[in-house]
Amino acid sequence: MDKKKLIIVISSLLITSITIGIIAFATGTNKSSGGSKDDEPEDVVTTTYTVSFDTQGGTPIADITVNEGDKITKPEDPIKRGYHVDEWLYEDKPWLFDSYTVKSDMTLKTTWDYDTYTIEYRFLGGEAPTETYPTSYNINSEFELIRPVKFANIFAGWFSQDGNRVDSIKKGMTGNLVLTARWIDGLIINSEDESKGTIYVYGDEEDINKVTVKNIPTDKKYHLFTGWYDNEDNLLSEDTEYTFTLKDDITYINSHYMNDEEEHEWNLEHGVVPSIYGDSNKYVKYGMYPQSNVNDEDLINKLNSSELTTIDGYYYYNHEYYAKRKAKIAKDMETGETLPLRNFDNGDEIIEDNEYWFKVEPLSWRVLENEDSSYFLLSEKLIEVRRYHFGGPREIDGKTIMPNNYKYSEVRSWLNDSFYNNTFVFNKENIQTMEVDNSASSTATPESGFECENTFDKVTLLSYKDYSDSKYGFPGANATPARRFLTTDYARANAAQYSTDVDKPHTGYCWTRSPIETDENNGSCASRNNKNGTLNNDYVGFNGSCVQPALTISYNL
């Protein structure tokens, strides 16, 4: 065979082999293996996803695994006291279990709605006042139950089916309620002046003949209530809450109050309304604050043994108000040793960690300036220990505020909040809002740059300039008796620093509102008045200096 024919034959064979290979690949036939895979199953890959359930405080639901494209079977509702499931959300949108399929790992979150509970009332012959009685509530409800009325009877309270008294619906309560009115007959109660107090009557759960009456004064004025009296005007009790047993016949209980003239006298004596006194009208009595230590043993025993009514941190007893304080002892600033002469004005020693009672008394104010009916006043004593401010520089509204910035100081906040509201709890109407000068010229170092913008305050401190102003009776910045002020018993029991010199015992230190620049302590010192009557300075975080409030009142004295 010649060479040309040989090439043609080989080419034909190659073409035939390639063609057969292509056909075999296309048909899935592998001739070289001698077999076929047509009857063997192929590997099928199934994608699954995890579905989690966030029950938002309800009972937990375990995660489930779901195939891609499948629907989720809605789980049983989780349980949460006082609530029921509202709907399930996915990415804050409602999830429709019958329609939507799973395409990825996901978390369904439940939302809750309140369960509603019914209230049924059984009046037992009583009548509903004009108010509409609420007939339902939920776990977040909070309201007082309305008291029904019944002729010649006193309402003693609503009682549930299990015998518990229910005066109000409180947050957290659940369950349907059936409330039955309980009545006390044979009791007649009269109020001498309904504008000065509200009377509440409570029956005893075990003894139906035992009754408690309680007087709740208008505007917290417990001192106006003078007692419970019988029908022959005999005093039964001076306590605002009185428990007694009903007589066989009708029992009469009458509440008495101070009359208008007695109330006015009490107000003047206790500083509820301003009153002027002293030579040339130099002093004003206004506001109430704890000052003198109580040393009457009988009174102390009664205060300790009685369940006293508290009003804004003060205790009420027998037409007077008292405060209680655990004593802290002042230490020498340099040696750390306890200061001598640690005693109250009555001579009793102040013992650290002992609890003492103090009488809440009218504050005495020195008149610094008077024009027509406007009086600028300064407390005659150093009444409380407060630091100026605690902490370092901070950022407020994009500005760096130094610790001796009066506008943002702790002491200014306390004066215009806690002190203002407690001291003038019965009468704030005479106090005027002042624009307080916080300019550089009011400080001891005008070039320091620590001054702040003027503030508008009800109560403030004097500035360095004020304490050295002769028109206020202060001759310059040097030591002067005119600037020596006594600490109160109450302040001394709170570790007030004071003088131990026999010629000026218990005169103390008090802050001015003015920042001051020093070589070592930029932004952390303020001016203060020394125990000797000298104006100096101290760290604003020092907790032994007192406050001497100042304010302006408007009153036709």
Coordinates of C-alpha atoms in Angstrom, one line a residue:
M1 CA 0.0 0.0 0.0
D2 CA 1.4 3.2 -1.0
K3 CA 2.0 6.1 1.5
K4 CA -1.0 8.2 0.4
K5 CA -3.5 5.4 0.9
L6 CA -2.1 4.7 4.3
I7 CA -2.7 8.3 5.4
I8 CA -6.3 8.2 4.2
V9 CA -7.1 5.0 6.1
I10 CA -5.6 6.3 9.4
S11 CA -7.5 9.6 9.0
S12 CA -10.8 7.7 8.5
L13 CA -10.2 5.6 11.6
L14 CA -9.5 8.7 13.7
I15 CA -12.6 10.4 12.5
T16 CA -14.7 7.3 13.2
S17 CA -13.2 7.0 16.8
I18 CA -13.9 10.6 17.6
T19 CA -17.5 10.3 16.3
I20 CA -18.2 7.2 18.3
G21 CA -16.7 8.9 21.5
I22 CA -18.9 11.9 20.9
I23 CA -22.0 9.7 20.5
A24 CA -21.1 7.7 23.6
F25 CA -20.6 10.8 25.7
A26 CA -23.9 12.2 24.5
T27 CA -25.8 9.0 25.2
G28 CA -24.1 8.3 28.5
T29 CA -22.6 5.0 27.1
N30 CA -19.1 4.1 28.0
K31 CA -18.1 1.2 25.7
S32 CA -14.7 0.8 27.2
S33 CA -16.2 0.0 30.7
G34 CA -18.4 -2.7 29.3
G35 CA -21.5 -1.4 31.3
S36 CA -24.2 1.3 31.7
K37 CA -25.2 3.8 34.6
D38 CA -28.7 4.5 33.4
D39 CA -30.1 2.5 36.3
E40 CA -28.0 4.2 39.1
P41 CA -29.6 7.2 41.2
E42 CA -28.1 10.6 41.0
D43 CA -27.0 12.6 44.2
V44 CA -29.7 15.2 45.0
V45 CA -28.5 18.3 47.2
T46 CA -31.2 19.8 49.5
T47 CA -30.6 23.2 51.1
T48 CA -32.0 23.7 54.7
Y49 CA -32.2 26.8 56.9
T50 CA -32.6 27.5 60.7
V51 CA -35.7 29.3 61.9
S52 CA -35.4 30.9 65.4
F53 CA -38.2 32.4 67.5
D54 CA -37.7 35.5 69.7
T55 CA -40.6 35.4 72.1
Q56 CA -39.9 38.8 73.7
G57 CA -40.1 37.6 77.3
G58 CA -42.6 34.8 76.7
T59 CA -41.9 31.1 77.2
P60 CA -39.1 29.9 74.8
I61 CA -39.6 28.1 71.5
A62 CA -36.9 25.8 70.1
D63 CA -35.2 26.5 66.8
I64 CA -36.4 24.4 63.8
T65 CA -34.8 23.4 60.5
V66 CA -36.8 24.0 57.3
N67 CA -36.0 23.1 53.7
E68 CA -35.5 25.9 51.3
G69 CA -38.9 26.9 49.7
D70 CA -41.0 25.2 52.4
K71 CA -43.5 27.0 54.6
I72 CA -43.2 27.3 58.4
T73 CA -45.8 25.6 60.6
K74 CA -47.1 28.3 63.0
P75 CA -45.9 27.3 66.5
E76 CA -48.1 27.2 69.6
D77 CA -48.4 30.6 71.1
P78 CA -45.8 31.2 73.9
I79 CA -47.1 32.3 77.3
K80 CA -46.5 35.6 78.9
R81 CA -48.5 36.6 82.1
G82 CA -51.0 39.3 81.3
Y83 CA -50.5 39.2 77.5
H84 CA -51.4 37.3 74.4
V85 CA -49.6 37.0 71.1
D86 CA -50.6 39.7 68.6
E87 CA -48.5 38.7 65.6
W88 CA -45.2 37.3 64.4
L89 CA -42.8 39.6 62.6
Y90 CA -39.8 39.1 60.3
E91 CA -37.6 42.1 59.8
D92 CA -40.4 44.2 61.3
K93 CA -43.0 43.0 58.8
P94 CA -45.9 40.5 59.6
W95 CA -45.0 36.9 58.6
L96 CA -47.9 35.1 56.9
F97 CA -47.4 31.4 57.7
D98 CA -49.9 30.2 55.1
S99 CA -48.2 32.1 52.2
Y100 CA -44.5 32.8 52.8
T101 CA -41.7 30.3 52.3
V102 CA -38.2 30.1 53.8
K103 CA -35.3 31.4 51.7
S104 CA -32.6 31.9 54.4
D105 CA -31.8 31.6 58.1
M106 CA -34.2 33.8 59.9
T107 CA -35.6 34.9 63.2
L108 CA -39.3 35.5 63.8
K109 CA -40.1 37.9 66.6
T110 CA -43.5 38.0 68.4
T111 CA -45.4 41.1 69.4
W112 CA -47.7 41.1 72.4
D113 CA -51.0 42.7 73.3
Y114 CA -52.6 43.1 76.7
D115 CA -55.1 40.6 78.1
T116 CA -58.2 42.3 79.3
Y117 CA -59.8 41.5 82.6
T118 CA -63.3 42.3 83.8
I119 CA -64.3 44.0 87.0
E120 CA -67.8 43.3 88.4
Y121 CA -69.2 45.4 91.4
R122 CA -71.7 44.3 94.0
F123 CA -72.9 47.4 95.8
L124 CA -75.1 45.6 98.5
G125 CA -77.5 48.5 98.7
G126 CA -75.0 51.3 97.9
E127 CA -75.2 53.7 95.0
A128 CA -72.6 54.6 92.5
P129 CA -71.6 58.3 92.4
T130 CA -71.8 60.2 89.2
E131 CA -68.4 58.8 88.1
T132 CA -68.3 55.9 85.6
Y133 CA -67.0 52.8 87.2
P134 CA -64.2 51.1 85.2
T135 CA -65.3 47.6 84.2
S136 CA -62.1 46.3 82.8
Y137 CA -58.3 46.7 83.2
N138 CA -55.0 45.1 82.0
I139 CA -51.6 44.4 83.5
N140 CA -50.5 47.9 82.9
S141 CA -53.5 49.7 84.3
E142 CA -53.2 51.9 87.4
F143 CA -56.1 53.7 89.0
E144 CA -58.0 54.1 92.3
L145 CA -61.3 52.4 92.7
I146 CA -64.3 54.7 93.1
R147 CA -66.0 54.7 96.5
P148 CA -69.8 54.1 96.5
V149 CA -72.2 55.8 99.0
K150 CA -75.0 54.4 101.1
F151 CA -77.4 56.3 103.4
A152 CA -76.5 56.1 107.1
N153 CA -73.5 53.8 106.3
I154 CA -69.8 54.2 106.0
F155 CA -68.1 52.5 103.1
A156 CA -65.4 50.2 104.5
G157 CA -63.8 49.1 101.3
W158 CA -64.1 46.8 98.3
F159 CA -63.3 43.1 99.0
S160 CA -62.5 40.4 96.4
Q161 CA -63.9 36.9 96.4
D162 CA -61.0 35.6 98.4
G163 CA -61.6 38.2 101.1
N164 CA -58.8 40.6 100.3
R165 CA -59.4 44.3 100.4
V166 CA -58.8 46.0 97.0
D167 CA -58.5 49.9 97.1
S168 CA -56.9 50.3 93.7
I169 CA -55.8 48.6 90.5
K170 CA -52.0 48.5 90.4
K171 CA -49.6 47.7 87.6
G172 CA -48.9 43.9 87.5
M173 CA -52.4 42.8 88.6
T174 CA -54.1 40.2 86.5
G175 CA -57.4 38.2 86.6
N176 CA -61.1 38.9 86.5
L177 CA -62.4 40.6 89.7
V178 CA -65.7 40.4 91.5
L179 CA -65.7 43.2 94.1
T180 CA -68.2 43.4 97.0
A181 CA -68.8 46.6 99.0
R182 CA -68.5 46.3 102.8
W183 CA -70.5 48.8 104.8
I184 CA -70.3 50.0 108.4
D185 CA -73.6 51.2 109.9
G186 CA -74.0 53.2 113.1
L187 CA -71.2 55.7 112.3
I188 CA -71.5 59.3 111.5
I189 CA -68.5 61.3 110.5
N190 CA -68.4 65.1 110.0
S191 CA -65.6 67.4 108.8
E192 CA -65.3 70.9 110.2
D193 CA -63.7 72.2 107.0
E194 CA -63.6 69.9 103.9
S195 CA -61.3 72.3 102.1
K196 CA -58.5 71.5 104.6
G197 CA -58.5 67.8 104.4
T198 CA -60.1 64.6 103.1
I199 CA -61.3 61.8 105.5
Y200 CA -60.9 58.1 104.6
V201 CA -62.6 55.3 106.5
Y202 CA -61.3 51.8 106.7
G203 CA -62.9 48.7 108.2
D204 CA -61.0 45.9 109.9
E205 CA -60.8 42.7 107.9
E206 CA -61.3 40.5 111.0
D207 CA -63.4 42.7 113.4
I208 CA -66.3 44.4 111.7
N209 CA -66.8 46.7 114.8
K210 CA -63.2 48.1 114.5
V211 CA -62.9 51.2 112.3
T212 CA -59.9 53.4 111.3
V213 CA -60.3 57.0 110.2
K214 CA -57.5 58.9 108.5
N215 CA -57.2 62.5 107.6
I216 CA -55.2 63.4 104.5
P217 CA -54.5 67.2 104.5
T218 CA -54.8 69.4 101.5
D219 CA -51.4 70.5 100.1
K220 CA -49.5 68.4 102.7
K221 CA -50.5 70.8 105.5
Y222 CA -50.7 68.2 108.3
H223 CA -50.3 70.9 110.9
L224 CA -53.8 72.3 110.2
F225 CA -55.4 69.2 111.6
T226 CA -56.1 69.5 115.4
G227 CA -57.7 66.2 116.1
W228 CA -60.7 63.8 116.2
Y229 CA -63.6 64.8 118.5
D230 CA -66.8 63.1 119.7
N231 CA -70.2 64.7 119.5
E232 CA -69.7 66.4 122.9
D233 CA -66.5 68.0 121.6
N234 CA -64.2 65.8 123.7
L235 CA -60.8 65.2 122.1
L236 CA -60.4 61.5 121.0
S237 CA -57.0 61.7 119.3
E238 CA -54.6 64.3 117.8
D239 CA -53.2 61.7 115.4
T240 CA -54.2 62.0 111.8
E241 CA -55.0 58.3 111.9
Y242 CA -57.3 57.0 114.6
T243 CA -58.6 53.5 115.2
F244 CA -61.6 52.8 117.5
T245 CA -64.4 50.4 118.2
L246 CA -68.0 51.2 117.4
K247 CA -70.4 51.8 120.2
D248 CA -73.7 49.9 120.6
D249 CA -75.6 53.0 119.4
I250 CA -74.5 55.6 116.9
T251 CA -70.8 56.7 117.0
Y252 CA -70.0 60.3 116.1
I253 CA -66.5 61.3 114.9
N254 CA -65.7 64.9 114.0
S255 CA -62.5 66.2 112.4
H256 CA -61.3 69.6 113.6
Y257 CA -58.8 72.0 112.0
M258 CA -57.2 75.3 112.8
N259 CA -59.5 78.2 112.0
D260 CA -58.2 80.9 109.6
E261 CA -56.8 83.1 112.4
E262 CA -55.0 80.2 114.0
E263 CA -53.6 79.1 110.7
H264 CA -52.3 82.6 110.0
E265 CA -50.5 82.7 113.4
W266 CA -49.0 79.3 112.7
N267 CA -47.8 80.4 109.3
L268 CA -46.1 83.5 110.7
E269 CA -44.4 81.6 113.6
H270 CA -43.1 78.9 111.2
G271 CA -42.0 81.0 108.2
V272 CA -44.7 79.9 105.8
V273 CA -45.4 83.6 105.0
P274 CA -42.6 86.2 105.3
S275 CA -42.5 88.4 108.4
I276 CA -40.0 91.1 109.2
Y277 CA -38.4 91.7 112.6
G278 CA -35.5 93.3 114.4
D279 CA -34.2 96.8 114.8
S280 CA -34.7 98.9 111.6
N281 CA -36.4 95.9 110.0
K282 CA -33.1 94.2 109.3
Y283 CA -34.3 90.6 109.3
V284 CA -37.0 88.4 107.7
K285 CA -38.4 85.1 108.8
Y286 CA -39.3 82.9 105.8
G287 CA -39.1 79.2 104.9
M288 CA -38.4 76.1 107.1
Y289 CA -35.2 74.1 107.4
P290 CA -33.8 71.7 110.1
Q291 CA -31.6 73.6 112.5
S292 CA -31.7 73.0 116.3
N293 CA -30.9 69.7 117.9
V294 CA -33.8 68.2 119.9
N295 CA -32.6 67.4 123.5
D296 CA -35.9 66.9 125.2
E297 CA -35.8 63.2 126.2
D298 CA -39.6 62.8 126.4
L299 CA -40.0 64.3 122.9
I300 CA -37.1 62.1 121.6
N301 CA -38.7 59.0 122.9
K302 CA -42.0 59.9 121.3
L303 CA -40.4 60.7 118.0
N304 CA -38.5 57.3 118.1
S305 CA -41.6 55.3 119.1
S306 CA -44.2 56.8 116.9
E307 CA -45.1 55.8 113.3
L308 CA -44.6 59.3 112.0
T309 CA -46.0 60.8 108.8
T310 CA -43.2 61.9 106.4
I311 CA -43.5 64.9 104.2
D312 CA -40.6 65.4 101.7
G313 CA -38.1 63.9 104.1
Y314 CA -39.4 65.6 107.2
Y315 CA -41.4 64.0 110.0
Y316 CA -44.6 65.4 111.3
Y317 CA -45.5 65.2 115.0
N318 CA -48.0 67.4 117.1
H319 CA -48.1 70.4 114.7
E320 CA -44.3 70.5 114.2
Y321 CA -41.9 69.1 111.7
Y322 CA -38.6 67.3 112.5
A323 CA -35.6 65.8 110.6
K324 CA -33.3 62.9 111.5
R325 CA -29.6 62.7 110.7
K326 CA -26.8 60.3 111.4
A327 CA -23.9 62.4 112.6
K328 CA -20.6 62.9 110.7
I329 CA -17.7 64.5 112.6
A330 CA -15.6 67.3 111.1
K331 CA -11.8 66.7 110.8
D332 CA -9.0 69.1 110.7
M333 CA -8.1 69.8 107.1
E334 CA -4.4 69.5 107.6
T335 CA -4.0 66.9 110.4
G336 CA -7.1 64.8 109.8
E337 CA -7.8 64.8 113.6
T338 CA -11.3 65.3 114.9
L339 CA -12.0 69.0 115.7
P340 CA -12.6 69.9 119.3
L341 CA -15.7 71.7 120.5
R342 CA -17.8 69.2 118.6
N343 CA -21.0 70.0 120.3
F344 CA -24.5 71.4 119.6
D345 CA -25.6 74.8 120.8
N346 CA -27.2 73.2 123.8
G347 CA -23.8 71.8 124.9
D348 CA -24.4 68.1 124.0
E349 CA -21.5 66.4 122.3
I350 CA -21.9 65.3 118.7
I351 CA -21.0 61.6 118.5
E352 CA -20.1 60.1 115.1
D353 CA -22.8 57.8 113.6
N354 CA -25.3 58.6 116.3
E355 CA -28.8 59.5 115.0
Y356 CA -30.1 62.8 116.2
W357 CA -33.4 64.6 115.8
F358 CA -33.6 68.2 114.6
K359 CA -36.5 70.7 114.6
V360 CA -37.5 72.1 111.3
E361 CA -37.6 75.8 112.1
P362 CA -38.2 79.1 110.2
L363 CA -35.1 80.5 108.5
S364 CA -33.8 83.9 109.5
W365 CA -32.6 86.1 106.6
R366 CA -30.6 89.3 106.7
V367 CA -32.0 92.1 104.6
L368 CA -29.1 93.2 102.3
E369 CA -31.1 95.5 100.1
N370 CA -34.7 96.7 100.0
E371 CA -36.5 98.7 97.4
D372 CA -40.3 99.2 97.8
S373 CA -41.7 95.6 98.2
S374 CA -38.6 93.8 97.0
Y375 CA -36.1 92.4 99.5
F376 CA -32.7 90.9 98.7
L377 CA -32.0 88.4 101.5
L378 CA -29.1 86.4 102.8
S379 CA -29.4 83.5 105.2
E380 CA -28.3 84.6 108.7
K381 CA -26.6 81.2 109.4
L382 CA -24.7 78.5 107.5
I383 CA -27.4 76.0 107.2
E384 CA -26.0 73.0 105.3
V385 CA -22.8 71.3 104.1
R386 CA -22.5 71.0 100.3
R387 CA -19.6 70.7 98.0
Y388 CA -19.5 73.2 95.1
H389 CA -19.0 70.5 92.5
F390 CA -17.4 67.1 92.1
G391 CA -15.5 65.9 89.0
G392 CA -13.2 67.3 86.3
P393 CA -13.8 69.1 83.1
R394 CA -16.7 67.9 80.9
E395 CA -18.2 68.5 77.5
I396 CA -21.7 70.2 77.4
D397 CA -23.2 71.4 74.2
G398 CA -19.8 71.2 72.5
K399 CA -18.0 73.3 75.1
T400 CA -15.5 72.3 77.8
I401 CA -17.0 73.1 81.2
M402 CA -14.6 73.5 84.1
P403 CA -15.5 72.2 87.6
N404 CA -15.8 75.8 89.0
N405 CA -18.5 76.8 86.4
Y406 CA -21.3 78.0 88.6
K407 CA -24.0 77.5 85.9
Y408 CA -23.4 73.7 85.8
S409 CA -22.4 73.3 89.4
E410 CA -23.9 70.8 91.9
V411 CA -24.5 73.5 94.4
R412 CA -26.6 75.6 92.1
S413 CA -28.7 72.6 91.1
W414 CA -29.3 71.7 94.8
L415 CA -30.2 75.3 95.8
N416 CA -32.8 75.6 93.0
D417 CA -34.3 72.1 93.4
S418 CA -34.1 70.2 96.7
F419 CA -33.5 73.2 98.9
Y420 CA -36.1 75.4 97.2
N421 CA -38.8 72.8 97.1
N422 CA -38.4 71.5 100.7
T423 CA -37.7 74.8 102.4
F424 CA -40.7 76.6 100.8
V425 CA -43.0 73.5 100.5
F426 CA -46.0 75.5 101.8
N427 CA -45.5 78.8 100.0
K428 CA -43.2 79.7 97.1
E429 CA -45.2 82.5 95.7
N430 CA -43.1 85.3 97.3
I431 CA -39.8 84.2 95.7
Q432 CA -38.8 86.1 92.6
T433 CA -36.6 84.8 89.8
M434 CA -33.3 86.7 89.8
E435 CA -30.9 87.4 87.0
V436 CA -27.6 86.4 88.7
D437 CA -24.4 88.3 87.7
N438 CA -21.7 85.7 86.8
S439 CA -19.5 88.1 84.9
A440 CA -15.7 88.3 85.3
S441 CA -16.0 91.5 87.3
S442 CA -18.0 89.6 90.0
T443 CA -15.0 87.3 90.7
A444 CA -11.6 87.7 92.5
T445 CA -9.6 87.0 89.3
P446 CA -11.4 88.8 86.4
E447 CA -8.7 87.9 83.9
S448 CA -9.0 84.1 84.5
G449 CA -11.7 83.4 81.9
F450 CA -13.6 81.1 84.3
E451 CA -16.7 83.2 84.5
C452 CA -19.9 81.8 83.0
E453 CA -23.0 83.4 81.5
N454 CA -25.6 84.9 83.8
T455 CA -28.2 82.5 85.3
F456 CA -31.8 83.0 86.2
D457 CA -32.3 81.5 89.7
K458 CA -34.8 81.3 92.5
V459 CA -32.0 80.8 95.0
T460 CA -28.3 81.6 94.6
L461 CA -25.0 82.2 96.5
L462 CA -23.4 85.6 96.9
S463 CA -20.4 86.3 94.6
Y464 CA -16.9 87.3 95.7
K465 CA -17.9 90.9 94.8
D466 CA -21.1 90.7 96.9
Y467 CA -19.2 89.5 100.0
S468 CA -16.8 92.4 99.8
D469 CA -19.4 95.1 99.0
S470 CA -19.8 97.7 101.7
K471 CA -23.4 98.4 100.7
Y472 CA -24.2 94.9 102.0
G473 CA -22.3 95.6 105.2
F474 CA -19.0 93.8 104.2
P475 CA -16.0 96.1 104.3
G476 CA -13.5 94.8 101.7
A477 CA -11.9 91.3 101.5
N478 CA -9.9 91.3 104.7
A479 CA -10.9 89.6 107.9
T480 CA -14.0 91.2 109.4
P481 CA -16.5 90.1 112.1
A482 CA -19.2 91.3 109.7
R483 CA -18.5 88.2 107.6
R484 CA -18.4 85.6 110.4
F485 CA -21.4 83.4 110.3
L486 CA -22.5 80.6 112.7
T487 CA -23.1 77.0 111.6
T488 CA -26.3 75.4 112.7
D489 CA -26.5 72.2 114.7
Y490 CA -27.8 70.4 111.7
A491 CA -24.8 71.5 109.6
R492 CA -22.3 70.6 112.3
A493 CA -23.8 67.1 112.4
N494 CA -22.9 66.8 108.7
A495 CA -19.2 67.5 109.3
A496 CA -19.2 71.2 108.7
Q497 CA -15.8 72.8 109.2
Y498 CA -15.9 75.5 111.9
S499 CA -13.8 77.6 114.1
T500 CA -12.6 76.2 117.5
D501 CA -11.5 79.6 118.8
V502 CA -13.3 80.5 122.0
D503 CA -14.0 84.0 120.8
K504 CA -15.8 82.9 117.7
P505 CA -16.8 79.2 118.2
H506 CA -18.7 77.4 115.4
T507 CA -18.3 80.1 112.8
G508 CA -17.9 78.3 109.6
Y509 CA -16.8 78.4 105.9
C510 CA -19.2 79.0 103.1
W511 CA -18.9 79.0 99.3
T512 CA -19.3 82.0 97.1
R513 CA -20.6 81.3 93.6
S514 CA -17.4 82.8 92.0
P515 CA -14.7 80.8 90.3
I516 CA -11.1 81.7 91.0
E517 CA -7.8 81.2 89.2
T518 CA -4.9 79.8 91.2
D519 CA -1.4 78.9 90.2
E520 CA -1.8 75.2 90.7
N521 CA -5.5 74.4 90.2
N522 CA -6.9 76.0 87.0
G523 CA -10.6 75.5 86.9
S524 CA -11.0 73.5 90.1
C525 CA -11.2 76.3 92.8
A526 CA -13.9 78.7 93.9
S527 CA -13.8 81.6 96.3
R528 CA -15.2 81.1 99.8
N529 CA -15.7 83.0 103.0
N530 CA -13.4 81.8 105.8
K531 CA -14.4 81.1 109.4
N532 CA -12.4 84.3 110.4
G533 CA -14.4 86.4 107.9
T534 CA -11.6 86.4 105.3
L535 CA -12.3 85.7 101.6
N536 CA -10.0 82.9 100.3
N537 CA -10.6 79.8 98.1
D538 CA -10.7 76.0 98.1
Y539 CA -11.1 73.0 95.8
V540 CA -14.7 72.8 94.6
G541 CA -14.8 69.1 95.6
F542 CA -14.2 69.9 99.3
N543 CA -17.1 68.6 101.3
G544 CA -16.7 70.6 104.5
S545 CA -17.8 74.1 103.4
C546 CA -21.4 75.3 104.0
V547 CA -23.9 77.1 101.8
Q548 CA -25.4 80.5 102.8
P549 CA -28.4 80.9 100.4
A550 CA -29.5 84.2 99.1
L551 CA -32.8 85.1 97.4
T552 CA -35.1 87.9 96.5
I553 CA -38.7 88.1 97.7
S554 CA -41.6 90.4 96.9
Y555 CA -43.8 91.1 99.8
N556 CA -45.6 94.0 101.4
L557 CA -44.1 93.5 104.9

